[in-house]
Amino acid sequence: MMKLRNVIGAILFAITPFTSTWVAADGNANSVEQELHQFNEQYNEIAAAYNIDAFLSLYVEKPLWIAPEKAPAQGLDVPKATFEFFSGNEGSLSHTVEYTFASEDGTQAVMVGQYDLKVEKLGVIASGTYQFVLARDGDSWKIVTDMYNQHAAM
């Protein structure tokens, strides 16, 4: 647990000069934070509904996927395969939000939190930390980078 906190702390320290303040385009700091929490709620609702098209629409065309002990992958193949795995086996994927940061102009953001993946049919239960780097896309957000670390698996 201490190692995880050190890693998260190092990431947050590294990005702080670039994303340290909450300032939306309209000057309302809380609006960006609310948007990110709404994005997370939408993510969870889409995952629960097993809507693959809506799920993939949350990502840019060529997102960067960073998984433990694997080379980073670019594109929608890995998010699509992950979604097909849990939805095809009647599993669940959900996220909580612990930290959010946004650029001063409100065009980029970072979201860090916990995830839970359960596919009871196959005996898969995993949890860990995720980090999204997001870019504003009109009135919504798109995932540019999806990075996670798995804490437990069974």
PDB file of C-alpha atoms in Angstrom:
ATOM      1  CA  MET A   1       0.000   0.000   0.000  1.00  0.00           C
ATOM      2  CA  MET A   2       2.833   2.404   0.810  1.00  0.00           C
ATOM      3  CA  LYS A   3       4.441   1.694  -2.576  1.00  0.00           C
ATOM      4  CA  LEU A   4       1.154   2.495  -4.341  1.00  0.00           C
ATOM      5  CA  ARG A   5       0.873   5.794  -2.473  1.00  0.00           C
ATOM      6  CA  ASN A   6       4.447   6.649  -3.441  1.00  0.00           C
ATOM      7  CA  VAL A   7       3.726   5.881  -7.106  1.00  0.00           C
ATOM      8  CA  ILE A   8       0.515   7.925  -7.119  1.00  0.00           C
ATOM      9  CA  GLY A   9       2.289  10.718  -5.274  1.00  0.00           C
ATOM     10  CA  ALA A  10       5.096  10.739  -7.828  1.00  0.00           C
ATOM     11  CA  ILE A  11       2.612  10.865 -10.720  1.00  0.00           C
ATOM     12  CA  LEU A  12       0.661  13.672  -9.124  1.00  0.00           C
ATOM     13  CA  PHE A  13       3.861  15.568  -8.332  1.00  0.00           C
ATOM     14  CA  ALA A  14       5.025  15.195 -11.937  1.00  0.00           C
ATOM     15  CA  ILE A  15       1.789  16.486 -13.428  1.00  0.00           C
ATOM     16  CA  THR A  16       1.099  19.237 -10.876  1.00  0.00           C
ATOM     17  CA  PRO A  17       2.932  22.002 -12.785  1.00  0.00           C
ATOM     18  CA  PHE A  18       0.744  21.285 -15.813  1.00  0.00           C
ATOM     19  CA  THR A  19      -2.623  20.598 -14.175  1.00  0.00           C
ATOM     20  CA  SER A  20      -2.529  22.163 -10.759  1.00  0.00           C
ATOM     21  CA  THR A  21      -5.525  24.453 -10.887  1.00  0.00           C
ATOM     22  CA  TRP A  22      -9.197  23.981 -11.530  1.00  0.00           C
ATOM     23  CA  VAL A  23     -10.198  26.607 -14.027  1.00  0.00           C
ATOM     24  CA  ALA A  24     -12.862  25.895 -16.574  1.00  0.00           C
ATOM     25  CA  ALA A  25     -13.311  27.937 -19.715  1.00  0.00           C
ATOM     26  CA  ASP A  26     -16.198  29.728 -18.005  1.00  0.00           C
ATOM     27  CA  GLY A  27     -14.047  30.424 -14.930  1.00  0.00           C
ATOM     28  CA  ASN A  28     -16.041  28.063 -12.720  1.00  0.00           C
ATOM     29  CA  ALA A  29     -13.547  25.687 -11.120  1.00  0.00           C
ATOM     30  CA  ASN A  30     -16.198  23.295  -9.858  1.00  0.00           C
ATOM     31  CA  SER A  31     -17.771  22.780 -13.289  1.00  0.00           C
ATOM     32  CA  VAL A  32     -14.774  20.777 -14.586  1.00  0.00           C
ATOM     33  CA  GLU A  33     -14.702  18.629 -11.472  1.00  0.00           C
ATOM     34  CA  GLN A  34     -18.440  17.993 -11.823  1.00  0.00           C
ATOM     35  CA  GLU A  35     -17.984  17.124 -15.496  1.00  0.00           C
ATOM     36  CA  LEU A  36     -15.319  14.561 -14.618  1.00  0.00           C
ATOM     37  CA  HIS A  37     -17.496  12.957 -11.963  1.00  0.00           C
ATOM     38  CA  GLN A  38     -20.363  12.859 -14.463  1.00  0.00           C
ATOM     39  CA  PHE A  39     -18.008  11.275 -17.004  1.00  0.00           C
ATOM     40  CA  ASN A  40     -17.196   8.577 -14.452  1.00  0.00           C
ATOM     41  CA  GLU A  41     -20.905   7.956 -13.787  1.00  0.00           C
ATOM     42  CA  GLN A  42     -21.498   7.688 -17.532  1.00  0.00           C
ATOM     43  CA  TYR A  43     -18.563   5.250 -17.837  1.00  0.00           C
ATOM     44  CA  ASN A  44     -20.054   3.027 -15.122  1.00  0.00           C
ATOM     45  CA  GLU A  45     -23.568   3.177 -16.631  1.00  0.00           C
ATOM     46  CA  ILE A  46     -22.275   2.251 -20.088  1.00  0.00           C
ATOM     47  CA  ALA A  47     -20.251  -0.645 -18.689  1.00  0.00           C
ATOM     48  CA  ALA A  48     -23.277  -1.912 -16.738  1.00  0.00           C
ATOM     49  CA  ALA A  49     -25.451  -1.719 -19.878  1.00  0.00           C
ATOM     50  CA  TYR A  50     -22.849  -3.678 -21.919  1.00  0.00           C
ATOM     51  CA  ASN A  51     -23.012  -1.026 -24.656  1.00  0.00           C
ATOM     52  CA  ILE A  52     -19.755  -1.513 -26.550  1.00  0.00           C
ATOM     53  CA  ASP A  53     -20.326   1.316 -29.045  1.00  0.00           C
ATOM     54  CA  ALA A  54     -20.984   3.810 -26.254  1.00  0.00           C
ATOM     55  CA  PHE A  55     -17.999   2.443 -24.317  1.00  0.00           C
ATOM     56  CA  LEU A  56     -15.610   2.895 -27.233  1.00  0.00           C
ATOM     57  CA  SER A  57     -17.011   6.389 -27.867  1.00  0.00           C
ATOM     58  CA  LEU A  58     -15.525   7.412 -24.496  1.00  0.00           C
ATOM     59  CA  TYR A  59     -12.044   7.055 -26.033  1.00  0.00           C
ATOM     60  CA  VAL A  60     -10.186   9.030 -28.685  1.00  0.00           C
ATOM     61  CA  GLU A  61      -9.561   7.208 -31.952  1.00  0.00           C
ATOM     62  CA  LYS A  62      -6.103   5.967 -30.916  1.00  0.00           C
ATOM     63  CA  PRO A  63      -5.869   5.957 -27.116  1.00  0.00           C
ATOM     64  CA  LEU A  64      -2.783   4.777 -25.299  1.00  0.00           C
ATOM     65  CA  TRP A  65      -3.437   1.734 -23.072  1.00  0.00           C
ATOM     66  CA  ILE A  66      -0.853   1.084 -20.353  1.00  0.00           C
ATOM     67  CA  ALA A  67      -1.170  -2.191 -18.445  1.00  0.00           C
ATOM     68  CA  PRO A  68       1.150  -3.711 -15.839  1.00  0.00           C
ATOM     69  CA  GLU A  69       4.111  -5.656 -17.194  1.00  0.00           C
ATOM     70  CA  LYS A  70       3.092  -5.108 -20.822  1.00  0.00           C
ATOM     71  CA  ALA A  71       4.253  -2.764 -23.516  1.00  0.00           C
ATOM     72  CA  PRO A  72       1.873   0.159 -24.050  1.00  0.00           C
ATOM     73  CA  ALA A  73      -0.638  -0.393 -26.836  1.00  0.00           C
ATOM     74  CA  GLN A  74      -2.277   2.239 -28.988  1.00  0.00           C
ATOM     75  CA  GLY A  75      -5.732   2.008 -30.510  1.00  0.00           C
ATOM     76  CA  LEU A  76      -9.133   0.695 -29.547  1.00  0.00           C
ATOM     77  CA  ASP A  77      -8.321  -3.031 -29.772  1.00  0.00           C
ATOM     78  CA  VAL A  78      -7.400  -3.462 -26.092  1.00  0.00           C
ATOM     79  CA  PRO A  79     -10.311  -1.459 -24.609  1.00  0.00           C
ATOM     80  CA  LYS A  80     -12.632  -3.344 -26.976  1.00  0.00           C
ATOM     81  CA  ALA A  81     -11.210  -6.743 -25.964  1.00  0.00           C
ATOM     82  CA  THR A  82     -11.482  -5.854 -22.273  1.00  0.00           C
ATOM     83  CA  PHE A  83     -15.100  -4.782 -22.712  1.00  0.00           C
ATOM     84  CA  GLU A  84     -15.961  -7.901 -24.723  1.00  0.00           C
ATOM     85  CA  PHE A  85     -14.338 -10.103 -22.053  1.00  0.00           C
ATOM     86  CA  PHE A  86     -16.349  -8.830 -19.107  1.00  0.00           C
ATOM     87  CA  SER A  87     -19.604  -8.139 -20.960  1.00  0.00           C
ATOM     88  CA  GLY A  88     -19.511 -11.422 -22.877  1.00  0.00           C
ATOM     89  CA  ASN A  89     -19.202 -13.257 -19.564  1.00  0.00           C
ATOM     90  CA  GLU A  90     -21.826 -11.171 -17.750  1.00  0.00           C
ATOM     91  CA  GLY A  91     -19.207  -9.507 -15.575  1.00  0.00           C
ATOM     92  CA  SER A  92     -18.970  -5.996 -14.248  1.00  0.00           C
ATOM     93  CA  LEU A  93     -16.500  -3.140 -14.352  1.00  0.00           C
ATOM     94  CA  SER A  94     -16.859  -0.050 -12.205  1.00  0.00           C
ATOM     95  CA  HIS A  95     -14.727   2.948 -11.270  1.00  0.00           C
ATOM     96  CA  THR A  96     -14.644   5.358  -8.364  1.00  0.00           C
ATOM     97  CA  VAL A  97     -12.935   8.757  -8.489  1.00  0.00           C
ATOM     98  CA  GLU A  98     -10.373   9.728  -5.865  1.00  0.00           C
ATOM     99  CA  TYR A  99      -8.420  12.558  -7.503  1.00  0.00           C
ATOM    100  CA  THR A 100      -9.112  14.887 -10.407  1.00  0.00           C
ATOM    101  CA  PHE A 101      -6.916  17.574 -11.911  1.00  0.00           C
ATOM    102  CA  ALA A 102      -7.464  19.854 -14.883  1.00  0.00           C
ATOM    103  CA  SER A 103      -5.401  22.225 -16.963  1.00  0.00           C
ATOM    104  CA  GLU A 104      -5.916  25.928 -16.413  1.00  0.00           C
ATOM    105  CA  ASP A 105      -7.774  26.267 -19.705  1.00  0.00           C
ATOM    106  CA  GLY A 106     -10.033  23.269 -18.954  1.00  0.00           C
ATOM    107  CA  THR A 107      -9.027  21.324 -22.061  1.00  0.00           C
ATOM    108  CA  GLN A 108      -7.097  18.480 -20.389  1.00  0.00           C
ATOM    109  CA  ALA A 109      -7.682  16.533 -17.217  1.00  0.00           C
ATOM    110  CA  VAL A 110      -6.423  13.616 -15.163  1.00  0.00           C
ATOM    111  CA  MET A 111      -8.695  11.302 -13.197  1.00  0.00           C
ATOM    112  CA  VAL A 112      -7.310   8.787 -10.690  1.00  0.00           C
ATOM    113  CA  GLY A 113      -9.351   6.257  -8.761  1.00  0.00           C
ATOM    114  CA  GLN A 114     -10.106   2.642  -8.004  1.00  0.00           C
ATOM    115  CA  TYR A 115     -11.634   0.034 -10.287  1.00  0.00           C
ATOM    116  CA  ASP A 116     -13.336  -3.291  -9.640  1.00  0.00           C
ATOM    117  CA  LEU A 117     -13.649  -6.005 -12.267  1.00  0.00           C
ATOM    118  CA  LYS A 118     -15.734  -9.091 -11.556  1.00  0.00           C
ATOM    119  CA  VAL A 119     -16.469 -12.003 -13.845  1.00  0.00           C
ATOM    120  CA  GLU A 120     -17.969 -14.491 -11.430  1.00  0.00           C
ATOM    121  CA  LYS A 121     -18.656 -17.012 -14.205  1.00  0.00           C
ATOM    122  CA  LEU A 122     -14.903 -17.435 -14.630  1.00  0.00           C
ATOM    123  CA  GLY A 123     -13.870 -16.769 -11.037  1.00  0.00           C
ATOM    124  CA  VAL A 124     -12.146 -13.497 -11.979  1.00  0.00           C
ATOM    125  CA  ILE A 125     -12.128 -10.776  -9.341  1.00  0.00           C
ATOM    126  CA  ALA A 126      -9.672  -7.936  -9.706  1.00  0.00           C
ATOM    127  CA  SER A 127      -9.272  -4.485  -8.265  1.00  0.00           C
ATOM    128  CA  GLY A 128      -6.716  -1.774  -8.604  1.00  0.00           C
ATOM    129  CA  THR A 129      -5.933   1.803  -9.436  1.00  0.00           C
ATOM    130  CA  TYR A 130      -6.608   3.471 -12.768  1.00  0.00           C
ATOM    131  CA  GLN A 131      -5.543   6.785 -14.246  1.00  0.00           C
ATOM    132  CA  PHE A 132      -7.223   8.447 -17.202  1.00  0.00           C
ATOM    133  CA  VAL A 133      -5.700  11.321 -19.093  1.00  0.00           C
ATOM    134  CA  LEU A 134      -8.604  13.056 -20.808  1.00  0.00           C
ATOM    135  CA  ALA A 135      -9.022  15.720 -23.459  1.00  0.00           C
ATOM    136  CA  ARG A 136     -12.016  17.960 -23.900  1.00  0.00           C
ATOM    137  CA  ASP A 137     -14.046  17.094 -26.990  1.00  0.00           C
ATOM    138  CA  GLY A 138     -16.674  19.803 -27.419  1.00  0.00           C
ATOM    139  CA  ASP A 139     -18.868  19.643 -24.337  1.00  0.00           C
ATOM    140  CA  SER A 140     -17.609  16.224 -23.239  1.00  0.00           C
ATOM    141  CA  TRP A 141     -14.377  14.382 -22.477  1.00  0.00           C
ATOM    142  CA  LYS A 142     -12.473  11.593 -24.246  1.00  0.00           C
ATOM    143  CA  ILE A 143      -9.946   9.184 -22.747  1.00  0.00           C
ATOM    144  CA  VAL A 144      -6.519   9.739 -24.316  1.00  0.00           C
ATOM    145  CA  THR A 145      -4.564   7.436 -21.992  1.00  0.00           C
ATOM    146  CA  ASP A 146      -5.946   4.565 -19.901  1.00  0.00           C
ATOM    147  CA  MET A 147      -3.433   3.273 -17.387  1.00  0.00           C
ATOM    148  CA  TYR A 148      -4.070   0.823 -14.583  1.00  0.00           C
ATOM    149  CA  ASN A 149      -2.384  -1.270 -11.929  1.00  0.00           C
ATOM    150  CA  GLN A 150      -3.895  -4.437 -10.549  1.00  0.00           C
ATOM    151  CA  HIS A 151      -3.790  -4.864  -6.775  1.00  0.00           C
ATOM    152  CA  ALA A 152      -5.477  -8.192  -6.305  1.00  0.00           C
ATOM    153  CA  ALA A 153      -6.634 -11.061  -8.471  1.00  0.00           C
ATOM    154  CA  MET A 154      -8.347 -14.324  -7.755  1.00  0.00           C
TER     155      MET A 154
END
